Coordinates of C-alpha atoms in Angstrom, one line a residue:
M1 CA -37.0 -39.4 4.8
N2 CA -34.4 -38.3 7.4
S3 CA -32.7 -41.7 7.4
R4 CA -32.5 -41.6 3.5
F5 CA -31.0 -38.1 3.7
S6 CA -28.5 -39.2 6.3
L7 CA -27.5 -42.2 4.2
S8 CA -27.0 -40.1 1.1
T9 CA -25.0 -37.5 3.1
N10 CA -22.8 -40.3 4.5
R11 CA -22.2 -41.7 1.0
I12 CA -21.3 -38.2 -0.3
S13 CA -19.0 -37.7 2.6
A14 CA -17.3 -41.0 2.0
F15 CA -16.9 -40.2 -1.7
F16 CA -15.2 -36.9 -1.0
R17 CA -13.0 -38.5 1.6
A18 CA -11.9 -41.2 -1.0
V19 CA -11.2 -38.4 -3.4
R20 CA -9.0 -36.7 -0.8
I21 CA -7.1 -40.0 -0.2
V22 CA -6.4 -40.3 -4.0
R23 CA -5.2 -36.7 -4.1
V24 CA -2.9 -37.2 -1.1
L25 CA -1.4 -40.4 -2.6
C26 CA -0.9 -38.5 -5.9
S27 CA 0.8 -35.6 -4.2
Y28 CA 3.3 -37.9 -2.5
R29 CA 3.8 -40.0 -5.7
L30 CA 2.6 -43.2 -4.1
S31 CA 1.3 -44.6 -7.4
R32 CA 1.6 -48.2 -6.6
F33 CA -1.2 -48.0 -4.1
L34 CA -3.5 -47.0 -7.0
K35 CA -2.6 -50.0 -9.2
L36 CA -4.4 -52.7 -7.3
G37 CA -7.5 -54.1 -9.0
P38 CA -10.1 -51.3 -9.7
G39 CA -7.5 -48.7 -8.7
K40 CA -5.9 -49.1 -12.1
L41 CA -8.9 -47.1 -13.5
L42 CA -7.5 -44.1 -11.5
S43 CA -4.1 -44.2 -13.2
P44 CA -5.0 -41.4 -15.6
I45 CA -6.2 -39.2 -12.7
Y46 CA -3.0 -40.0 -10.9
W47 CA -0.8 -38.8 -13.8
V48 CA -2.9 -35.6 -14.0
L49 CA -2.7 -34.8 -10.3
S50 CA 1.0 -35.7 -10.1
I51 CA 2.0 -33.1 -12.7
G52 CA 4.4 -30.7 -11.0
S53 CA 4.8 -32.9 -7.9
S54 CA 8.4 -33.8 -7.3
R55 CA 9.5 -35.8 -4.3
S56 CA 13.1 -36.8 -3.4
E57 CA 12.2 -38.5 -0.1
S58 CA 12.3 -42.3 0.4
E59 CA 9.1 -44.2 0.0
G60 CA 8.9 -44.8 3.7
T61 CA 9.1 -41.1 4.4
R62 CA 6.5 -40.3 1.8
I63 CA 4.1 -42.9 3.3
R64 CA 4.6 -41.3 6.7
L65 CA 3.9 -37.8 5.4
A66 CA 0.8 -39.0 3.5
L67 CA -0.6 -40.6 6.6
Q68 CA 0.0 -37.4 8.6
D69 CA -1.9 -35.5 5.9
L70 CA -4.8 -37.9 6.0
G71 CA -5.5 -37.2 9.6
P72 CA -5.5 -38.8 13.1
V73 CA -7.1 -42.1 12.3
F74 CA -4.6 -42.8 9.6
V75 CA -1.8 -41.7 11.8
K76 CA -2.8 -44.1 14.5
F77 CA -3.2 -46.8 12.0
G78 CA 0.3 -46.1 10.7
Q79 CA 1.6 -46.4 14.3
A80 CA -0.2 -49.7 14.6
L81 CA 1.4 -50.9 11.4
S82 CA 4.9 -49.9 12.7
T83 CA 4.6 -52.7 15.2
R84 CA 4.0 -55.3 12.4
P85 CA 7.5 -56.2 11.0
D86 CA 5.9 -59.3 9.5
M87 CA 3.9 -57.0 7.1
L88 CA 6.3 -54.2 6.1
P89 CA 9.9 -53.8 5.1
E90 CA 12.1 -52.8 8.0
D91 CA 12.8 -49.3 6.6
I92 CA 9.1 -48.5 6.2
A93 CA 8.2 -49.9 9.6
H94 CA 10.9 -47.8 11.2
E95 CA 9.7 -44.7 9.4
L96 CA 6.2 -45.2 10.7
T97 CA 7.5 -45.2 14.3
L98 CA 8.2 -41.5 13.7
L99 CA 4.5 -40.7 13.3
Q100 CA 3.4 -38.2 15.9
D101 CA -0.1 -38.3 17.3
A102 CA -0.5 -34.6 17.6
V103 CA -3.3 -32.5 16.2
P104 CA -4.4 -28.9 16.8
P105 CA -6.5 -28.5 20.0
F106 CA -10.2 -27.8 20.0
D107 CA -11.7 -25.0 22.0
G108 CA -11.2 -25.3 25.7
A109 CA -14.7 -23.9 26.4
D110 CA -16.1 -26.8 24.4
A111 CA -14.1 -29.2 26.4
L112 CA -15.5 -27.8 29.6
K113 CA -19.0 -28.1 28.3
I114 CA -18.4 -31.8 27.5
V115 CA -17.1 -32.3 31.1
E116 CA -20.2 -30.6 32.6
S117 CA -22.6 -32.6 30.3
S118 CA -20.9 -35.9 31.0
L119 CA -20.7 -35.5 34.8
G120 CA -24.0 -33.7 35.2
K121 CA -22.6 -30.9 37.2
S122 CA -21.5 -27.3 36.7
S123 CA -17.8 -26.6 36.6
A124 CA -18.2 -24.6 39.8
A125 CA -19.5 -27.8 41.5
L126 CA -16.5 -29.8 40.2
F127 CA -13.5 -27.5 40.2
T128 CA -12.1 -24.4 41.8
Q129 CA -10.1 -23.9 38.7
F130 CA -10.2 -25.3 35.1
D131 CA -7.5 -24.2 32.6
L132 CA -9.1 -23.6 29.3
E133 CA -5.7 -23.8 27.5
P134 CA -5.0 -27.5 26.9
L135 CA -1.8 -29.0 28.3
A136 CA -1.6 -31.5 25.4
S137 CA -3.7 -32.4 22.3
A138 CA -3.9 -35.7 20.5
S139 CA -6.1 -37.3 17.9
V140 CA -8.6 -38.9 20.3
A141 CA -8.6 -36.5 23.3
Q142 CA -6.9 -33.5 24.8
V143 CA -5.7 -32.8 28.4
H144 CA -6.5 -29.8 30.7
L145 CA -5.2 -28.9 34.1
A146 CA -7.7 -28.4 36.9
E147 CA -8.0 -28.2 40.7
L148 CA -10.6 -30.0 42.7
L149 CA -12.7 -28.5 45.5
D150 CA -10.4 -30.0 48.1
G151 CA -7.4 -28.4 46.5
K152 CA -6.0 -31.5 44.7
E153 CA -4.3 -30.9 41.4
V154 CA -5.7 -33.1 38.6
I155 CA -5.5 -33.5 34.9
V156 CA -8.8 -33.8 32.9
K157 CA -8.7 -35.8 29.7
V158 CA -11.6 -35.0 27.4
L159 CA -12.7 -36.9 24.3
R160 CA -12.8 -34.9 21.1
P161 CA -16.2 -33.9 19.9
E162 CA -17.6 -36.2 17.1
I163 CA -14.5 -38.2 17.1
K164 CA -16.5 -41.4 16.9
I165 CA -18.2 -40.3 13.7
I166 CA -14.8 -39.4 12.1
I167 CA -13.3 -42.7 13.2
D168 CA -16.2 -44.8 11.9
R169 CA -16.1 -43.0 8.6
D170 CA -12.3 -43.5 8.1
L171 CA -12.5 -47.1 9.3
G172 CA -14.9 -47.8 6.5
L173 CA -12.4 -46.5 4.0
L174 CA -9.6 -48.5 5.7
Y175 CA -11.7 -51.7 5.3
T176 CA -12.2 -50.9 1.6
L177 CA -8.4 -50.4 1.0
A178 CA -7.6 -53.5 3.0
S179 CA -10.0 -55.6 1.0
L180 CA -8.4 -54.4 -2.3
V181 CA -4.9 -55.2 -1.0
E182 CA -6.0 -58.6 0.2
K183 CA -7.7 -59.4 -3.0
Y184 CA -5.3 -58.1 -5.6
W185 CA -1.9 -58.1 -4.0
E186 CA 0.0 -61.4 -4.2
Q187 CA 1.0 -61.2 -0.5
G188 CA -2.4 -60.1 0.6
P189 CA -3.9 -63.5 1.6
R190 CA -0.9 -64.3 3.8
L191 CA -0.7 -60.9 5.5
R192 CA -4.5 -60.6 6.0
P193 CA -4.8 -56.8 6.0
V194 CA -8.5 -57.0 6.7
D195 CA -7.7 -58.7 10.0
V196 CA -5.2 -56.0 10.8
V197 CA -7.8 -53.3 10.3
K198 CA -10.2 -55.3 12.6
E199 CA -7.5 -55.5 15.3
Y200 CA -6.9 -51.7 14.9
E201 CA -10.7 -51.1 15.1
S202 CA -10.8 -52.9 18.4
T203 CA -7.8 -50.9 19.7
I204 CA -9.1 -47.5 18.6
H205 CA -12.6 -48.1 20.0
S206 CA -11.1 -49.0 23.4
E207 CA -9.5 -45.6 23.4
L208 CA -12.8 -44.0 22.8
D209 CA -14.0 -45.0 26.3
M210 CA -12.1 -43.1 29.0
R211 CA -13.2 -45.7 31.6
M212 CA -11.0 -48.3 29.8
E213 CA -7.9 -46.2 30.3
A214 CA -8.9 -45.5 33.9
A215 CA -9.2 -49.2 34.6
N216 CA -5.8 -49.8 33.0
A217 CA -4.2 -47.2 35.3
A218 CA -6.0 -48.6 38.4
Q219 CA -4.8 -52.2 37.6
M220 CA -1.2 -51.0 37.1
K221 CA -1.3 -49.0 40.3
R222 CA -2.4 -52.1 42.2
N223 CA 0.4 -54.1 40.7
F224 CA 3.1 -51.6 41.9
E225 CA 1.4 -50.5 45.1
G226 CA 4.2 -49.5 47.5
S227 CA 7.0 -50.0 44.9
D228 CA 10.0 -47.7 44.9
L229 CA 10.4 -48.3 41.2
I230 CA 7.4 -46.5 39.7
Y231 CA 4.5 -44.5 40.8
V232 CA 1.1 -44.6 39.0
P233 CA -1.3 -41.6 39.5
E234 CA -4.7 -42.0 41.3
I235 CA -7.9 -42.2 39.4
F236 CA -11.0 -40.2 40.6
W237 CA -13.7 -42.7 39.6
D238 CA -16.6 -40.4 40.7
L239 CA -15.3 -37.8 38.2
T240 CA -14.7 -40.3 35.3
D241 CA -17.1 -41.1 32.5
E242 CA -17.0 -42.5 29.0
K243 CA -15.9 -39.1 27.7
V244 CA -14.0 -37.7 30.7
L245 CA -11.1 -39.0 32.7
V246 CA -9.9 -37.2 35.9
M247 CA -6.5 -38.3 37.2
E248 CA -4.1 -37.1 39.8
R249 CA -1.5 -34.7 38.4
I250 CA 2.0 -35.9 38.8
H251 CA 5.1 -33.8 39.0
G252 CA 8.5 -34.7 37.7
T253 CA 11.1 -34.1 35.1
P254 CA 10.5 -35.5 31.6
I255 CA 12.9 -38.4 31.1
R256 CA 14.1 -37.1 27.8
E257 CA 15.7 -34.1 29.7
I258 CA 18.9 -36.0 30.5
D259 CA 21.0 -32.9 31.4
T260 CA 18.4 -31.8 33.9
L261 CA 18.3 -35.2 35.5
T262 CA 22.1 -35.3 35.7
E263 CA 22.1 -31.9 37.4
M264 CA 19.5 -33.2 39.9
G265 CA 22.0 -35.9 40.9
V266 CA 19.9 -38.8 39.6
D267 CA 22.0 -42.0 39.3
M268 CA 21.6 -42.6 35.6
R269 CA 23.0 -46.2 35.7
K270 CA 20.4 -47.1 38.3
L271 CA 17.7 -45.3 36.5
A272 CA 18.4 -47.2 33.3
H273 CA 18.5 -50.6 35.0
D274 CA 15.3 -49.7 37.0
G275 CA 13.6 -49.2 33.6
V276 CA 14.6 -52.7 32.5
T277 CA 13.4 -54.1 35.8
I278 CA 10.0 -52.4 35.5
F279 CA 9.5 -53.8 32.1
F280 CA 10.4 -57.4 33.0
T281 CA 8.3 -57.2 36.2
Q282 CA 5.3 -56.1 34.2
A283 CA 5.8 -58.7 31.5
F284 CA 6.7 -61.8 33.6
R285 CA 5.2 -61.1 37.1
D286 CA 2.0 -59.4 36.1
G287 CA 1.5 -60.3 32.4
F288 CA 0.2 -56.8 32.0
F289 CA 2.4 -54.1 30.6
H290 CA 2.3 -50.4 29.6
A291 CA 2.7 -50.6 25.8
D292 CA 3.2 -46.9 25.1
M293 CA 6.4 -46.2 27.2
H294 CA 7.9 -43.6 24.9
P295 CA 9.8 -40.7 26.5
G296 CA 6.8 -38.4 26.4
N297 CA 4.9 -40.6 28.8
I298 CA 7.6 -41.0 31.4
F299 CA 8.7 -38.6 34.1
V300 CA 11.3 -38.9 36.9
A301 CA 10.8 -37.7 40.5
E302 CA 13.7 -36.1 42.5
N303 CA 14.4 -39.4 44.2
G304 CA 14.8 -41.2 40.8
Q305 CA 11.4 -42.9 40.9
Y306 CA 9.7 -43.4 37.5
R307 CA 6.2 -41.8 37.0
A308 CA 4.1 -43.0 34.1
V309 CA 1.1 -41.4 32.4
D310 CA -1.2 -42.3 29.4
F311 CA -2.5 -45.8 30.0
G312 CA -4.6 -46.1 26.8
I313 CA -2.5 -48.9 25.2
M314 CA -1.7 -51.9 27.4
G315 CA -0.5 -55.4 26.5
T316 CA -1.3 -58.7 28.2
L317 CA 0.7 -62.0 28.2
T318 CA -0.6 -65.5 29.0
E319 CA 1.5 -68.0 30.9
A320 CA 2.3 -69.7 27.5
D321 CA 3.5 -66.3 26.2
K322 CA 5.8 -65.9 29.2
H323 CA 7.3 -69.4 28.8
Y324 CA 7.9 -68.7 25.2
L325 CA 9.7 -65.4 25.8
A326 CA 11.8 -66.7 28.7
R327 CA 12.9 -69.8 26.8
N328 CA 13.8 -67.7 23.8
F329 CA 15.7 -65.0 25.7
I330 CA 17.7 -67.6 27.7
G331 CA 18.3 -69.7 24.7
F332 CA 19.4 -66.7 22.7
F333 CA 22.0 -65.4 25.2
N334 CA 23.3 -69.0 25.7
R335 CA 23.4 -69.2 21.9
D336 CA 21.3 -72.4 22.2
Y337 CA 19.4 -72.0 18.9
R338 CA 18.0 -75.4 19.0
A339 CA 16.2 -74.5 22.3
V340 CA 14.8 -71.4 20.5
A341 CA 13.6 -73.5 17.6
E342 CA 12.0 -76.1 19.9
A343 CA 10.2 -73.3 21.8
H344 CA 8.5 -72.2 18.6
I345 CA 7.6 -75.8 17.5
Q346 CA 6.3 -76.8 21.0
A347 CA 4.2 -73.7 21.1
E348 CA 2.7 -74.8 17.7
W349 CA 3.5 -71.4 16.2
V350 CA 5.2 -72.9 13.1
P351 CA 3.4 -75.0 10.5
A352 CA 3.1 -78.8 11.2
G353 CA 6.0 -80.7 9.6
T354 CA 8.6 -78.0 10.1
R355 CA 12.0 -79.6 10.7
V356 CA 13.6 -78.4 13.9
E357 CA 17.0 -78.6 12.3
E358 CA 16.0 -76.4 9.4
F359 CA 14.4 -73.8 11.7
E360 CA 17.4 -73.9 14.0
A361 CA 19.7 -73.2 11.1
A362 CA 17.6 -70.2 10.0
I363 CA 17.6 -68.7 13.5
R364 CA 21.4 -69.2 13.8
T365 CA 21.9 -67.4 10.5
V366 CA 20.1 -64.3 11.7
C367 CA 21.2 -64.3 15.3
E368 CA 24.9 -65.1 15.2
P369 CA 25.8 -61.6 13.7
I370 CA 24.2 -60.0 16.7
F371 CA 26.9 -61.4 18.9
A372 CA 29.6 -59.6 16.9
K373 CA 28.8 -56.6 19.0
P374 CA 29.7 -56.1 22.7
I375 CA 27.1 -57.5 25.0
S376 CA 26.2 -54.0 26.2
E377 CA 25.1 -53.2 22.6
I378 CA 23.0 -56.4 22.1
S379 CA 19.3 -55.7 21.8
F380 CA 16.5 -57.9 23.0
G381 CA 14.1 -56.0 20.8
K382 CA 16.1 -56.6 17.7
F383 CA 16.5 -60.2 18.6
L384 CA 12.7 -60.5 18.6
L385 CA 12.5 -58.6 15.4
Q386 CA 14.9 -61.0 13.8
L387 CA 12.8 -63.9 15.0
F388 CA 9.6 -62.4 13.5
Q389 CA 11.4 -61.8 10.2
T390 CA 12.6 -65.4 10.2
A391 CA 9.1 -66.5 10.9
R392 CA 8.0 -65.0 7.6
R393 CA 10.0 -67.7 5.7
F394 CA 8.2 -70.4 7.7
E395 CA 4.7 -68.8 7.4
M396 CA 4.5 -68.5 11.1
P397 CA 1.6 -66.3 12.2
I398 CA 2.8 -63.3 14.3
Q399 CA 1.2 -63.0 17.7
P400 CA 0.0 -59.4 18.2
Q401 CA 0.7 -59.3 21.9
L402 CA 4.3 -60.3 21.3
V403 CA 4.8 -57.7 18.6
L404 CA 3.4 -55.1 21.0
L405 CA 5.9 -56.3 23.6
Q406 CA 8.7 -56.2 21.1
K407 CA 7.9 -52.5 20.3
T408 CA 7.8 -51.7 24.0
L409 CA 11.1 -53.5 24.6
L410 CA 12.7 -51.5 21.8
N411 CA 11.5 -48.3 23.4
I412 CA 12.8 -49.3 26.8
E413 CA 16.2 -50.4 25.4
G414 CA 16.6 -47.2 23.4
L415 CA 15.6 -45.0 26.4
G416 CA 17.9 -47.0 28.7
R417 CA 20.9 -46.6 26.5
Q418 CA 20.2 -42.9 26.2
L419 CA 20.3 -42.6 30.0
Y420 CA 23.4 -44.9 30.4
P421 CA 25.1 -45.9 27.1
Q422 CA 26.9 -48.9 28.8
L423 CA 23.6 -50.5 29.8
D424 CA 23.9 -54.3 29.8
L425 CA 20.3 -55.6 29.6
W426 CA 21.4 -59.2 30.1
E427 CA 23.0 -58.2 33.5
T428 CA 19.5 -57.3 34.7
A429 CA 17.4 -59.6 32.7
K430 CA 19.2 -63.0 33.1
P431 CA 18.8 -63.4 36.9
F432 CA 15.2 -62.1 36.6
L433 CA 14.4 -64.7 33.9
E434 CA 16.2 -67.6 35.5
N435 CA 14.5 -66.9 38.8
W436 CA 11.1 -66.8 37.0
M437 CA 11.7 -70.1 35.3
E438 CA 12.7 -71.7 38.5
E439 CA 9.5 -70.5 40.1
Q440 CA 7.5 -72.3 37.4
V441 CA 8.8 -75.8 38.2
G442 CA 9.5 -77.8 41.3
F443 CA 8.4 -77.3 44.9
T444 CA 8.1 -73.5 44.6
A445 CA 5.7 -73.8 41.7
L446 CA 3.7 -76.5 43.6
R447 CA 3.5 -74.4 46.7
K448 CA 2.3 -71.4 44.7
K449 CA -0.3 -73.5 42.9
M450 CA -1.6 -75.0 46.2
A451 CA -1.7 -71.5 47.8
A452 CA -3.7 -70.2 44.8
E453 CA -6.2 -73.1 44.9
A454 CA -6.5 -73.1 48.7
P455 CA -9.8 -71.1 48.8
F456 CA -11.4 -73.6 46.3
W457 CA -10.4 -76.6 48.4
A458 CA -11.4 -74.9 51.6
Q459 CA -14.8 -74.5 50.2
Q460 CA -14.9 -78.1 48.9
L461 CA -13.5 -79.7 52.1
P462 CA -16.8 -79.9 54.2
E463 CA -18.6 -81.6 51.2
I464 CA -15.9 -84.2 50.6
P465 CA -17.3 -87.0 53.1
S466 CA -20.8 -86.7 51.6
K467 CA -19.3 -86.8 48.0
I468 CA -17.3 -89.9 48.9
H469 CA -20.4 -91.6 50.4
G470 CA -22.4 -90.7 47.2
F471 CA -19.6 -92.0 45.1
L472 CA -19.5 -95.4 46.9
N473 CA -23.3 -95.7 46.6
D474 CA -23.0 -95.0 42.8
V475 CA -20.3 -97.7 42.5
R476 CA -22.4 -100.3 44.4
E477 CA -25.5 -99.5 42.3
L478 CA -23.3 -99.7 39.2
R479 CA -22.1 -103.2 40.2
I480 CA -25.6 -104.4 40.8
T481 CA -26.7 -103.0 37.5
N482 CA -23.7 -104.6 35.8
H483 CA -24.5 -108.0 37.4
Q484 CA -28.2 -107.8 36.3
Q485 CA -27.1 -106.8 32.8
Q486 CA -24.6 -109.6 32.6
Q487 CA -27.3 -112.2 33.7
I488 CA -29.7 -110.9 31.0
I489 CA -26.9 -111.2 28.4
T490 CA -26.2 -114.8 29.6
D491 CA -29.8 -115.8 29.4
I492 CA -30.1 -114.4 25.9
Q493 CA -27.0 -116.2 24.8
Q494 CA -28.4 -119.5 26.2
Q495 CA -31.7 -119.0 24.3
L496 CA -29.8 -118.4 21.1
V497 CA -27.8 -121.6 21.6
N498 CA -31.0 -123.6 22.3
Q499 CA -32.6 -122.2 19.2
E500 CA -29.6 -123.0 17.1
N501 CA -29.5 -126.6 18.4
S502 CA -33.2 -127.1 17.6
R503 CA -32.6 -125.7 14.1
R504 CA -29.7 -128.1 13.5
R505 CA -31.7 -131.1 14.7
I506 CA -34.6 -130.3 12.4
W507 CA -32.2 -129.8 9.5
A508 CA -30.4 -133.1 10.2
S509 CA -33.7 -135.0 10.6
S510 CA -35.0 -133.7 7.3
L511 CA -31.8 -134.7 5.5
I512 CA -31.9 -138.2 7.0
F513 CA -35.6 -138.6 6.0
I514 CA -34.9 -137.5 2.4
T515 CA -31.9 -139.8 2.1
A516 CA -33.8 -142.8 3.6
A517 CA -36.8 -142.2 1.3
T518 CA -34.5 -142.0 -1.7
T519 CA -32.7 -145.2 -0.8
L520 CA -36.0 -147.0 -0.2
V521 CA -37.3 -146.0 -3.7
L522 CA -34.1 -147.3 -5.2
L523 CA -34.4 -150.6 -3.4
L524 CA -38.0 -151.2 -4.4
T525 CA -37.2 -150.5 -8.0
G526 CA -34.0 -152.5 -8.0
Q527 CA -35.5 -155.4 -10.1
I528 CA -35.4 -153.4 -13.3
V529 CA -32.1 -151.8 -12.7
P530 CA -28.9 -153.5 -14.0
P531 CA -26.8 -154.9 -11.1
E532 CA -23.8 -152.5 -11.7
I533 CA -26.2 -149.5 -11.4
Y534 CA -28.1 -151.2 -8.5
R535 CA -24.8 -151.5 -6.7
S536 CA -24.1 -147.9 -7.3
Y537 CA -27.5 -147.0 -5.7
W538 CA -26.4 -148.9 -2.7
G539 CA -23.2 -146.9 -2.8
Y540 CA -25.2 -143.7 -3.0
G541 CA -27.3 -144.6 0.0
A542 CA -24.2 -145.5 2.0
F543 CA -22.6 -142.2 1.0
S544 CA -25.7 -140.3 2.0
L545 CA -25.7 -141.9 5.4
M546 CA -22.0 -141.0 5.9
L547 CA -22.7 -137.4 4.8
V548 CA -25.5 -137.0 7.3
S549 CA -23.3 -138.4 10.1
F550 CA -20.5 -136.1 9.1
V551 CA -22.7 -133.0 9.0
A552 CA -24.2 -133.9 12.4
I553 CA -20.7 -134.2 13.9
V554 CA -19.4 -131.0 12.4
R555 CA -22.4 -128.9 13.4
K556 CA -22.6 -130.3 16.9
P557 CA -22.7 -127.4 19.4
R558 CA -19.4 -126.9 21.3

């Protein structure tokens, strides 16, 4: 009974949520989203609800505002869509980058109860101080300041109450909308919006486990241990759970406060170049990068060192991804568009049969205008964006990890040029990329590979003599077996030859007997046969003897 009641309640809730979506779309005059398949039935409702609604904003702006009205799940989905230039026009994708993941906070007392329940201890046993006023509030979690019993300052990130229920409910509606788009929109099958929602579902669910973010932060801290470039705060694992994350509090100036940094005497040129170095180090050395490096997540220490927070969204790159990116960047800045085209074809990211000359020409068309600007204004991120847009013409599937990297790179570039407008990314990136490529080939790469595999061979070395002895025994036994099998085959072949010879002799003997008997009968009856026919019988007998002899010769075994 309870399960039926719960199911009915969920259906009713989903219905009213769908009605709210329709109302929001109507209020922002987004009618074309109600004209897909069954949505056409809602057109009369749309016109009624749109009465008195007047909007002068662009469609991209109206979409952004509608997503903000629909709540945190739709906001984060819009942010995810902003990284998909293959799916959206550039103006709408840009507008979605302006979405802010900020929602009103929930009660700090409720946050403290969640902490106590998750960690199984009272607040007095955990903290000397817990600030009930949240420091920041977002769609999935909010952050509070606290002090541990040993006096260390920490931030406590707490998952929102019932956020999983809200997300699962809204994901169901997103799947429904995506299915309609995929089925009824002409571009739907190519863009595969259902797969996009699946990808988003995986991302949003990973953010619902604070241990995932803690693990990301710990990994990045190991990668930059002892580095002067960036500092990653410490994770307190004994105080971290699925719903609670406790992390060292860092102090620094928000990187967006450029005037303050200048007054502090921070070298802005170095700070900008360090940001580029951090990005390329993460991407090419580690293959693991912070994918949410917007100004709100970056602080600067007095000595100019970067300090990062919020590790919920991270990107990963395979060795193949790194090769692809390095070859594209180097080819782009050398204006070697054929190398860029070949990098795509060799990676098998364009359909089979694509002509390299045609793809090269398309890349040249979109990239050459970029070089009309001074090199200090050339954007790596926009170059990747141009590649992705060119890929749409060739039906090339967009790799999600590369799109995430492109978004991060745009953030880094924009931030770097705010800090130092004359920033030349190529000045920093070119030697980095060329050194990385050199390390992938030749003696250096061989030495690194041998060093990486040394533990394996050290473990295998004591067993090598016995393995060689076993191998030689196997070879000897195989030779004996092969010899025996060959002898059996030879014997069988000889038996078959003997049987064939016997069959031939029987056949020839039978033919001779029949011929001789026929000839004898003809001879005995020759008295009543006219001489000319008689003579022809003799001819027949002679011919038969010649035929038997010929057959015997021809069928003689060789």
